[in-house]
Each structure stands twice: as C-alpha cells, then as structure tokens.
XYZ file of C-alpha atoms in Angstrom:
619
model
C 107.021 109.053 9.828
C 105.016 106.717 12.591
C 108.719 105.290 13.267
C 110.001 108.504 13.767
C 107.222 109.703 15.718
C 107.772 106.572 18.057
C 111.310 106.722 18.477
C 110.946 110.472 19.545
C 108.421 109.532 22.346
C 110.621 106.709 23.594
C 113.351 109.163 24.020
C 111.232 112.045 25.772
C 110.196 109.196 28.241
C 112.268 109.295 31.703
C 114.557 106.681 32.857
C 113.064 104.040 35.370
C 113.828 105.236 38.768
C 116.560 102.812 41.339
C 116.033 102.636 45.172
C 119.023 103.126 47.260
C 119.884 103.070 50.694
C 120.739 106.027 53.262
C 124.754 104.833 54.243
C 125.118 106.111 57.668
C 128.578 107.593 58.608
C 128.702 106.278 62.377
C 131.944 108.399 63.081
C 130.397 111.421 61.845
C 126.743 110.578 64.076
C 128.814 110.004 66.952
C 130.754 113.129 66.462
C 127.254 115.142 65.632
C 125.794 113.880 68.959
C 129.098 114.635 71.324
C 129.774 118.005 69.952
C 125.744 119.160 68.711
C 123.031 117.101 69.830
C 124.259 116.656 74.025
C 126.233 119.492 75.836
C 128.193 116.762 77.797
C 129.527 113.641 77.316
C 128.042 112.741 81.109
C 124.761 112.069 79.213
C 126.011 108.364 78.057
C 125.423 107.400 81.512
C 121.748 108.667 81.863
C 121.331 106.875 78.372
C 122.103 103.250 79.918
C 120.208 104.015 83.432
C 117.139 105.179 80.711
C 117.333 101.811 78.867
C 118.019 99.840 81.763
C 114.887 101.520 83.270
C 112.657 101.215 80.132
C 113.927 97.592 79.981
C 112.458 96.746 83.949
C 109.411 98.742 82.938
C 108.262 96.934 79.698
C 109.253 93.840 81.843
C 107.102 94.431 84.873
C 104.098 95.595 82.225
C 103.722 92.031 81.565
C 105.232 90.558 84.595
C 104.172 92.570 87.767
C 106.318 90.948 90.304
C 109.864 90.681 88.326
C 112.947 91.774 90.011
C 113.479 95.403 89.967
C 117.460 96.125 89.618
C 120.245 98.262 88.126
C 123.940 97.311 88.915
C 126.770 99.572 87.336
C 130.503 98.014 87.927
C 133.770 99.985 87.265
C 136.638 98.380 86.331
C 139.822 100.919 86.314
C 142.265 98.606 84.800
C 144.706 99.176 82.028
C 141.811 100.186 79.866
C 138.976 101.356 82.256
C 135.591 99.781 81.227
C 131.602 99.909 82.940
C 129.358 96.989 83.545
C 125.275 97.861 83.754
C 123.433 95.120 84.346
C 119.578 95.018 84.720
C 116.557 92.603 84.979
C 114.606 94.037 82.494
C 112.728 92.166 79.683
C 116.054 91.421 77.491
C 116.088 90.570 74.180
C 116.078 88.078 71.642
C 118.592 87.496 68.647
C 116.009 89.033 66.315
C 115.344 91.808 68.436
C 119.036 92.992 68.437
C 119.336 93.461 64.835
C 115.736 95.038 65.023
C 116.704 97.341 67.624
C 120.124 97.650 68.244
C 121.194 97.934 64.915
C 118.817 100.141 63.140
C 119.381 104.040 64.197
C 116.611 105.831 64.624
C 114.395 102.812 65.944
C 112.930 102.712 69.310
C 112.080 99.762 71.445
C 109.445 101.433 72.603
C 107.718 101.558 69.141
C 107.787 97.843 69.061
C 104.236 95.999 68.872
C 102.503 95.622 72.096
C 104.063 98.440 73.415
C 103.094 101.367 72.306
C 99.767 101.559 74.563
C 102.161 101.829 77.427
C 104.668 104.494 75.861
C 104.014 107.295 78.223
C 105.517 104.885 80.914
C 108.890 105.015 78.898
C 111.826 107.316 79.341
C 113.013 107.026 75.992
C 111.327 108.297 73.198
C 113.737 109.081 70.041
C 114.956 105.796 69.817
C 119.093 107.147 69.576
C 119.856 104.457 72.223
C 123.270 103.219 72.692
C 124.849 105.039 70.368
C 125.632 107.773 72.791
C 127.949 105.832 74.297
C 130.305 106.016 71.738
C 130.879 109.608 73.185
C 132.855 107.737 76.124
C 133.390 103.890 74.548
C 135.126 102.643 71.558
C 133.408 99.347 72.212
C 129.674 98.518 73.005
C 129.305 95.061 73.965
C 125.225 93.946 74.886
C 124.594 90.428 76.383
C 120.667 89.890 76.527
C 118.250 87.366 77.419
C 114.396 87.560 76.666
C 112.033 87.195 79.584
C 109.308 87.232 76.463
C 110.924 84.064 74.840
C 111.992 82.149 77.590
C 113.387 79.442 75.547
C 115.612 81.614 73.241
C 119.400 81.531 74.122
C 121.568 84.598 75.303
C 122.337 86.977 72.503
C 125.995 88.900 71.953
C 125.920 92.344 70.078
C 128.992 94.642 69.938
C 129.645 96.979 68.249
C 132.251 99.610 67.266
C 132.849 103.194 66.559
C 133.934 102.298 62.998
C 130.069 101.247 62.213
C 130.328 97.696 62.522
C 128.870 95.197 64.773
C 128.767 91.143 65.062
C 125.873 89.423 66.708
C 126.298 85.959 68.070
C 124.038 83.420 70.479
C 125.825 82.469 73.621
C 125.246 79.272 75.696
C 122.506 79.328 78.597
C 124.890 79.731 81.161
C 126.180 82.836 79.821
C 123.297 84.347 81.221
C 120.919 82.471 83.119
C 118.427 85.006 84.209
C 116.284 87.759 81.632
C 117.889 90.854 81.722
C 120.721 92.817 79.823
C 124.524 93.367 80.460
C 126.306 96.675 78.697
C 129.541 96.938 78.854
C 131.491 99.325 77.591
C 135.295 100.070 76.824
C 136.558 104.005 77.397
C 138.096 105.176 74.093
C 141.715 107.134 74.475
C 140.913 109.855 76.402
C 137.789 108.987 78.014
C 138.527 106.863 80.610
C 137.626 109.736 83.399
C 134.284 109.083 82.703
C 134.083 105.576 83.637
C 136.052 106.234 86.755
C 134.109 104.412 89.671
C 133.998 108.384 91.633
C 132.725 110.039 88.455
C 129.948 107.064 87.572
C 129.087 107.415 91.044
C 128.400 111.063 90.843
C 126.547 110.740 87.666
C 124.540 107.956 88.372
C 123.454 109.949 91.753
C 122.268 112.889 89.393
C 120.787 111.663 86.826
C 118.866 108.695 89.137
C 118.231 109.531 92.655
C 114.866 109.614 92.135
C 114.170 106.571 89.642
C 111.604 104.014 91.211
C 113.687 100.976 90.923
C 116.766 99.633 92.913
C 120.127 101.235 91.507
C 123.266 100.460 92.552
C 126.966 101.481 91.916
C 129.018 98.626 93.393
C 127.460 98.227 96.975
C 126.379 102.045 97.335
C 123.007 102.881 96.342
C 122.015 105.339 94.097
C 117.796 106.044 94.042
C 116.590 107.575 97.527
C 112.705 107.457 97.376
C 110.778 108.476 98.463
C 112.136 112.481 97.779
C 112.727 115.122 99.721
C 109.434 116.641 99.778
C 107.730 113.710 99.963
C 108.967 112.097 103.283
C 107.249 112.209 106.482
C 109.123 114.379 108.986
C 107.993 114.505 112.714
C 107.179 118.663 112.401
C 107.080 121.572 109.914
C 110.106 122.824 111.381
C 111.890 119.350 111.021
C 110.375 119.422 107.117
C 112.200 122.881 106.759
C 115.904 122.024 107.628
C 115.566 118.907 105.530
C 114.630 120.688 102.128
C 117.256 123.457 103.691
C 119.842 121.012 103.164
C 118.174 119.495 100.095
C 118.381 122.746 98.439
C 122.029 123.810 99.702
C 123.198 120.293 98.217
C 121.555 120.817 94.881
C 121.894 124.515 94.467
C 124.463 125.629 96.898
C 122.294 128.305 98.804
C 120.021 127.761 102.185
C 117.003 129.151 101.014
C 114.617 131.892 102.443
C 111.768 129.916 102.491
C 110.242 126.705 100.367
C 107.234 126.344 98.514
C 105.530 123.325 97.910
C 105.046 122.455 93.855
C 101.742 120.126 93.381
C 99.829 120.128 90.417
C 98.246 116.164 90.228
C 96.733 116.624 86.737
C 100.094 117.481 85.696
C 101.902 114.580 86.995
C 104.324 117.164 88.923
C 105.791 117.085 92.495
C 108.606 119.192 93.913
C 109.387 122.022 96.018
C 110.435 125.794 94.781
C 113.524 127.273 96.665
C 113.391 130.963 97.387
C 116.795 132.770 96.864
C 118.349 134.529 99.885
C 119.997 137.254 97.826
C 118.440 139.721 95.056
C 119.054 138.544 91.356
C 118.285 140.607 88.371
C 114.979 139.810 86.551
C 116.730 139.369 83.347
C 119.182 136.371 84.816
C 118.183 133.493 83.136
C 116.838 130.494 86.330
C 118.166 127.336 85.888
C 115.429 124.636 87.749
C 115.972 120.625 87.634
C 113.619 118.710 85.835
C 113.145 115.084 86.144
C 111.153 112.908 83.882
C 109.510 109.998 85.633
C 112.576 109.817 88.143
C 115.319 110.480 85.641
C 117.317 113.735 85.859
C 116.224 115.338 82.221
C 117.620 119.121 82.911
C 119.172 120.604 85.489
C 118.645 124.288 83.429
C 115.180 124.511 82.651
C 114.388 128.041 82.298
C 110.956 127.890 80.379
C 109.338 126.204 83.659
C 108.124 129.177 85.406
C 106.773 132.619 84.494
C 109.366 135.166 84.290
C 108.588 137.125 87.059
C 109.250 133.980 89.399
C 112.931 134.651 88.736
C 113.641 134.397 92.885
C 112.922 130.871 93.019
C 114.668 127.668 91.671
C 112.871 124.529 91.419
C 112.978 120.974 91.410
C 110.167 118.754 90.591
C 109.432 115.270 88.982
C 106.610 114.971 86.391
C 105.308 112.655 83.786
C 103.721 114.584 81.988
C 106.115 117.631 80.156
C 107.604 116.543 76.705
C 111.769 116.363 76.245
C 113.370 117.452 73.392
C 115.449 115.259 70.948
C 118.458 115.645 73.327
C 116.510 115.026 76.294
C 118.521 118.025 77.741
C 115.412 120.647 77.741
C 111.901 121.132 77.500
C 109.782 121.106 74.041
C 107.718 124.141 74.027
C 104.003 122.907 73.879
C 100.646 123.711 75.046
C 101.067 121.601 77.765
C 104.435 122.899 78.863
C 102.272 126.266 79.142
C 99.102 125.191 81.253
C 102.080 123.827 83.933
C 103.787 127.025 83.730
C 100.674 128.386 84.707
C 99.571 126.340 87.663
C 103.326 126.419 88.854
C 102.750 130.425 88.858
C 99.512 130.009 90.601
C 101.168 128.172 93.357
C 104.052 130.495 94.338
C 101.418 133.271 94.488
C 99.223 131.784 96.563
C 102.665 131.082 98.720
C 102.656 134.593 98.641
C 99.279 135.452 99.697
C 99.318 133.122 102.585
C 102.166 134.985 103.745
C 100.369 138.411 103.655
C 97.434 136.646 105.317
C 99.488 134.342 108.183
C 103.026 134.845 108.551
C 103.624 139.140 108.295
C 107.439 138.519 109.350
C 108.464 135.995 106.781
C 106.506 138.022 104.312
C 108.716 141.107 105.104
C 112.158 139.055 105.158
C 111.010 137.916 101.682
C 110.019 141.491 100.201
C 113.814 143.048 102.122
C 115.109 141.101 99.440
C 112.550 140.189 96.536
C 110.382 143.197 96.145
C 111.212 143.717 92.755
C 109.459 140.272 91.874
C 106.550 140.686 93.624
C 106.333 144.298 91.891
C 106.927 142.781 88.459
C 103.749 140.454 89.624
C 101.268 142.671 91.084
C 101.334 144.882 88.198
C 99.333 142.344 85.905
C 97.660 141.029 88.875
C 95.197 143.048 90.566
C 94.623 140.686 93.341
C 98.185 140.535 93.855
C 98.484 144.535 94.210
C 95.634 144.341 96.886
C 97.032 142.081 98.751
C 100.674 142.858 98.368
C 99.709 146.617 98.709
C 100.383 146.983 101.993
C 104.035 145.129 102.366
C 105.663 146.808 99.230
C 108.006 149.009 100.012
C 108.509 152.842 97.524
C 110.856 155.165 97.962
C 109.099 158.770 99.357
C 109.456 162.011 100.483
C 108.272 160.631 103.923
C 110.687 157.738 103.919
C 110.399 154.010 103.127
C 106.800 153.018 103.010
C 104.325 150.854 101.412
C 101.623 152.821 99.026
C 99.188 152.186 101.282
C 100.286 153.841 103.957
C 101.688 156.964 102.111
C 98.230 157.109 100.474
C 96.796 157.717 103.708
C 99.028 160.582 104.384
C 98.702 162.508 101.316
C 95.355 163.369 99.823
C 97.342 163.517 96.330
C 99.930 160.989 95.560
C 102.659 162.417 93.448
C 105.207 160.678 91.760
C 107.620 160.957 88.963
C 108.851 158.835 86.171
C 112.574 159.314 86.640
C 115.083 158.687 89.427
C 117.053 162.339 88.328
C 113.090 164.032 88.449
C 112.532 162.817 92.019
C 116.159 164.166 93.065
C 115.103 167.553 92.128
C 112.370 167.773 93.504
C 112.352 165.668 96.739
C 114.290 167.799 99.360
C 112.199 171.062 97.990
C 108.922 169.136 97.858
C 109.262 167.448 101.506
C 109.931 170.981 102.873
C 106.915 171.964 101.211
C 104.197 169.286 102.350
C 104.170 167.603 98.775
C 104.269 164.038 99.092
C 105.990 162.516 96.283
C 106.918 158.714 95.019
C 109.970 158.137 93.357
C 108.480 156.218 90.511
C 111.979 155.818 88.584
C 112.836 152.426 90.033
C 111.597 149.197 87.662
C 107.584 148.742 87.620
C 107.288 151.735 90.457
C 105.213 154.078 88.238
C 103.254 151.373 86.752
C 102.472 150.211 90.399
C 101.654 154.144 91.154
C 99.209 154.646 88.657
C 97.417 151.351 89.344
C 97.030 152.477 92.508
C 93.293 153.762 92.641
C 92.121 150.304 90.682
C 92.869 148.875 94.369
C 92.246 151.658 96.503
C 89.447 153.673 95.175
C 89.239 157.552 95.870
C 92.933 157.822 95.738
C 94.259 160.445 93.411
C 97.551 160.100 91.652
C 99.086 162.709 89.475
C 102.706 162.961 88.089
C 104.585 165.618 89.258
C 105.928 168.380 86.799
C 107.831 172.119 87.821
C 104.489 173.687 87.678
C 103.019 172.139 90.832
C 105.909 172.189 92.465
C 106.344 176.109 91.468
C 103.300 176.851 92.819
C 103.765 175.358 96.362
C 106.719 177.387 96.370
C 106.344 181.254 98.177
C 106.032 184.399 96.150
C 108.941 187.007 96.809
C 107.135 190.632 97.993
C 106.627 192.282 94.514
C 108.870 195.652 95.976
C 111.165 193.450 96.833
C 111.146 191.202 93.214
C 111.271 194.809 91.342
C 114.207 195.926 93.473
C 115.918 192.645 92.023
C 115.009 193.764 88.229
C 118.208 194.039 86.881
C 119.730 190.892 88.448
C 117.012 189.237 86.946
C 117.082 190.144 83.651
C 121.019 189.795 83.515
C 120.803 185.831 85.123
C 117.857 185.337 82.474
C 120.188 186.289 79.621
C 122.757 184.202 80.391
C 120.300 180.955 81.017
C 118.519 181.894 78.073
C 120.642 180.323 75.172
C 120.480 177.002 77.847
C 116.530 176.655 77.218
C 116.271 178.124 80.945
C 114.060 180.375 83.014
C 114.656 182.002 85.686
C 112.042 182.875 88.646
C 112.724 184.215 92.317
C 111.083 182.015 95.189
C 111.406 181.730 98.625
C 111.494 178.336 100.176
C 112.921 175.591 102.461
C 115.106 174.663 103.111
C 117.252 177.596 103.138
C 120.652 176.000 102.326
C 119.513 175.221 99.111
C 120.459 178.375 96.960
C 118.913 177.236 93.653
C 116.428 174.792 92.320
C 116.774 173.256 88.626
C 113.134 172.003 87.397
C 111.869 170.623 84.157
C 109.659 167.721 83.229
C 109.731 165.362 80.183
C 108.107 167.811 77.325
C 110.654 170.554 78.489
C 113.754 168.104 78.533
C 112.163 166.843 74.800
C 111.773 170.177 73.639
C 115.368 171.383 74.834
C 116.639 168.105 72.692
C 114.772 169.209 69.772
C 115.970 172.812 69.792
C 119.484 171.341 70.205
C 119.091 169.118 67.255
C 117.788 172.292 65.077
C 120.345 174.431 66.095
C 122.931 171.437 64.734
C 120.821 170.669 61.375
C 121.312 171.491 57.672
C 118.652 174.094 56.539
C 116.328 171.366 55.337
C 116.336 168.993 58.679
C 115.847 172.462 60.380
C 113.126 173.527 58.689
C 111.118 170.373 59.542
C 112.446 170.039 63.154
C 111.603 173.976 63.246
C 107.603 172.655 62.427
C 107.829 170.330 65.751
C 108.519 173.185 68.372
C 106.111 172.567 71.076
C 104.151 174.960 73.636
C 105.721 172.655 76.536
C 106.934 175.017 79.446
C 111.346 175.401 79.802
C 113.081 174.481 82.586
C 113.187 176.324 85.212
C 116.309 178.020 87.858
C 114.407 178.765 90.882
C 116.460 180.953 93.132
C 115.760 180.947 96.463
C 115.154 184.271 98.081
C 115.542 183.276 101.577
C 119.488 181.619 100.806
C 121.935 184.302 102.185
C 124.036 183.615 98.881
C 121.395 184.770 96.717
C 120.525 187.967 97.930
C 124.489 188.646 98.102
C 124.654 187.850 94.256
C 121.233 190.117 94.063
C 123.142 193.422 95.390
C 126.075 192.561 92.882
C 126.366 195.547 90.314
C 128.495 193.935 87.631
C 126.602 192.297 85.013
C 129.566 190.048 83.808
C 129.797 189.107 87.479
C 126.506 188.515 87.754
C 126.436 186.200 84.669
C 129.102 184.250 86.501
C 127.496 183.971 89.489
C 124.173 182.945 88.063
C 126.087 179.975 85.722
C 127.563 178.851 88.744
C 124.169 178.293 90.767
C 122.783 176.887 87.668
C 125.498 174.250 87.707
C 125.571 173.571 91.260
C 121.576 173.090 91.263
C 122.407 170.096 88.042
C 124.870 168.522 90.424
C 122.642 168.393 93.261
C 119.641 166.776 90.923
C 122.419 163.947 89.753
C 121.070 165.182 86.383
C 123.478 163.683 83.703
C 125.104 166.889 82.013
C 125.126 168.006 78.274
C 128.226 168.929 76.813
C 126.982 172.876 77.007
C 126.152 172.222 80.617
C 130.085 170.645 80.770
C 131.402 173.729 79.297
C 129.143 176.170 81.426
C 130.546 174.655 84.831
C 133.817 174.927 83.596
C 133.629 178.417 82.227
C 131.769 179.589 85.482
C 134.739 178.121 87.444
C 137.095 179.627 86.095
C 135.535 183.054 85.824
C 135.255 182.921 89.831
C 138.552 181.771 90.084
C 139.895 184.769 87.914
C 137.496 187.438 89.969
C 138.496 185.947 93.616
C 142.065 186.594 92.366
C 141.993 189.683 90.474
C 143.541 192.504 92.028
C 143.273 196.112 91.967
C 146.247 197.837 89.896
C 146.630 201.077 92.053
C 147.053 198.892 95.359
C 149.811 196.874 93.516
C 151.553 200.563 93.267
C 151.059 201.332 96.872
C 153.057 198.239 97.527
C-alpha cells in the first residue's frame, strides 16, 4: 500500500524545467524594421549619425578636449558602399560582443553611462540593425578611448544573422573612434549615392553640435537660424522667411519664437500664408538634441493652432521606439500648453502694437483665432475688436456691431440667416450670421466680456413682429384669397400671413425656426410610420409654431394674385410664391417641396397657354 502511494505521488509531480534561449531570425527582424517600425529606409543614416554622435558625447564626458568629428565617404563603384568615421569613445572586443551582437542592448546602459543618459540620442538598443534595411553587410572597425592599450577590433555582420569578430594590428586604426562600412544590398544602391547621403545627412543632422561632413561638404550649420545674430529685426524676418521656404515650401505671414527654457526648447513657428482646414493635421519638425526626430509631429501644438508650422530643437521630449514620433506623456502635454501660450502671447502682442499685421493675419486665419477665443475669455476680450463676422450691417467685429444695436440677434444656421437678412436689414433689425464654425458660440459669449450686452437668438416671431400689419379692412377684403392660400399650404405644415414690409421687390418670405422644423420632421415621420410608431411620434407632438409664408402686401405681384377669383389658380400661385421663398432662402428642399415646385411650374404653364374655345372658333 505504501509502495503504491509512493509511486502515485511520484507520477503526479511535474517534470523538471529546462531553460532555453530565444532564437532571433535576423532576416525576419530586418523585415520587421523596414516594413513596420520605420516609415522609410532613410532612417539608416539617422542611426549611423546617432551612434557616431553618442560615441563622441560619451568620449567627451571623460575627455572634454577630445576631437568631435563625423565624416561620411561614399564610393559609388560596382557595389555602392558608405563609410562613416567618428572620433568617439570606441569599443573593445568585449564591448563588441556585448553591445553590437546583442539585440536590444544599448551602449547607453553600460556601466558609468547611466547617469549621463539624458545626453544621448539613442535609447532603445536597436543600433546598427536598421542599416540592414539598405545593406547586406555591415563592417565595424573600432578602437577604444577608455582602454588605450586595447588593439583595434573588427566586427563584420551579414543579414543572415552571422557575424565575425577579430582583432587588428595597431596601424589598422591608430586613433580612438569607430568606422562603419556598409555595402548596399540588391535594389538599395540609390540610398548610398553621394547626393542622397548628403541630402539625408543635412536633413537629419543640420543642428547637430559636432562637425559633420559628407566628403568635404559641411552638414551642420549652428547656430540654428532662430538663434543667430542679425543686424536688424527686418533682416531676421527675411532670414527666417527664407528658412521656412527651404523647409516647408512657403513664405510665412510671420514667425513666432518658441522659447521654453524649462523644457529645453528653442525654435520657431511659421504662420501659414493661406487658410487651411482646422481638421487638417499639421506636420511639425522636431529635433532631439540636434538630430531630426520627425517632420510629422502632429501632437506638438494645441488643435486650435492649426495655422502654424513649427521647427524646434528639444532635449526633454521622449521619442517612441522608432524615434519617428513623440511619446504622449505629461512632459509633452506641458510643452504643448507652453507652446500654445507663446502663440497666444504673439496674438495679443499684435493686437496691442501692430494692428496692420494682425488684420492681415485675421483676414486669412480668423477661424483659428475664433477657435481659441471661445475657450479663452482673455483672448476673446483681446480679439473682440478685430474678429470679423457676417452681419446685416456688413462684415464687422462684434464690438462694433454691439455698439450699433441694443440687441444682438443671431441665427444658428446660414440658412436661417439667408431667410431673414434682407428683411431684417430693411426693418432695422441687427442680425449676426452664427451659422459658421464657432460664430454662434462667440456671440453667446459676448455678454461675458462686454457686460450689459443683450444677445438673443432670432426667431420667426421676432421677425414677424417687426413687419407692418395690413389695414384690417384690406385684410378682410382678402380673406377669401388668404383662406385658399392657407388651405393649399396647410398639408406642408405652413401658415400664411399678410404683412407689409420692405424691400418691395420681395413678394414673400418663408420663416421658421428650429422648433418648427423639428415639429415638421416629426409630422412627416408620423405620416409614414406604422400604427405603433405613429402613436409614439404622435405623443411627442409639440406646441411649437409652424413655419410661415409671409406675403408682402406692398408687392404688386401679391396684390394681383390677391385679386384673382379662381381658387385653383390662387392655389397654384401660392405654391409658386412658397417655392420662390424657399429658393431665396437657399434652404435644402424636401421631396414634397420639389414636387410642389414642379407642380406649380407646370400649372402656371398650363394656365398661361390655356386658350378660350370660343376664341378658337372665331379664328
């Protein structure tokens, strides 16, 4: 019994674990880098420059007077090659095995360098693997500055995952530093041409703090254009405009300095010379410690600042693993807020001291400023005298418009404004078109920055109340005409009223408001619904006034129609006036409205071409 128990207990115990090591398929990893992590093969040169700059930074941390040079040499022979030399800290043989041949290991994690980590560009240990995107072989020759007695070492790697390491004679590399040799893979030779290498080096490394050259051509150009000394402010504006055109392809309306010392940021924002959609994502150029990180940073500025394009250098923002975009964290959020404050300060400065430049800016980018002002009372107060709005008095600022009218009426849609603008203007009613983006919100915010201002949404009742009533005797004489007209439009949910107003050329005015349109839409849905749904919609019936067709008693055409004795012809004429009023307001037509217009047009044609049979007999 004991024996059986022992055997059962032994059989139930798990087998001992055995340790295994991950096997990495370098070809698969290169494919992952080239097709998924990096947006373009061009990043190989950024990685080379980054490694060289980090190596020089590491050496100078210990030897401040050490040379700081990076040289790139291109050989466009039968097989294109590239050689990158630096005067950096170099490597020993043990360093090569530990750092170059271990995927995911970064030299910046090495002992003694952790505390200086913020001085380095690279942080993810991918290193030279990115070069396999364009090269079939990588050869590195390096000599350590930390271990002067160590011989030069050569590391040669191929894209099949194999590598060799050997020591070289002292004369193979007499001075400390590293040289990287690339041999192009099939189909990638274009990335190793001198013209392409020079263009990429300038793009990525123009703000690097060390002497970088392709052949004999200098790549770096410090200080940055925004940090250089100029003989006058005008000369600085011209130079920055030239810089903007070289980077972004446009000449800016203005430039805004972006200086945030606490975040280690220096740069400039260029104001676009033409309007862009607020929904268009802006692409900004961000350099990290001098190296171009990305030219498509979208989250750098607040969304309202879509009217600028930025270029800046920073040492505080955190890159993603691909080092082609910014990591969203608290630091980036704080930087975004600080840069937004710089742009806001520029706007308020223009308002206080340079109204001509502000007017030129607002003529193009008023939408961006309105977006900012609706969330910022101080900005609204500052920009109020300058922001343009469409009104019945012309294009004015809200400040000027409020000085003219005791009540600032506004509409929420462009269609509503078009309905009433001509009539309201003739009656002395001031109306602001709030149908454009942000405008109604800003009009409603007006009392908060201009105490005592009365703001009211314009409705059909207000407009009708300002129109002159017709003499009761005359309206009574037209009661038959009005009854026929009302009966014709009643199925469309529209009442008919008679008023006298200017201009005389307008025969009829169609007035409704949002409540009336909602009720009309509910009624149409109820008419086409089944019994259950119709009952539900019927219970939602509102008490809102219906739409109105206001006939102008001063208009000669309306007077002639009112004198007709044929009820059928009155109905056709009324439908024509209704359709014309809808078209004048530029309102979207419902299917019922389109059918009415077609029916009225055909009816009028039939009436106009109708001939008397007795007249035909005489002929």
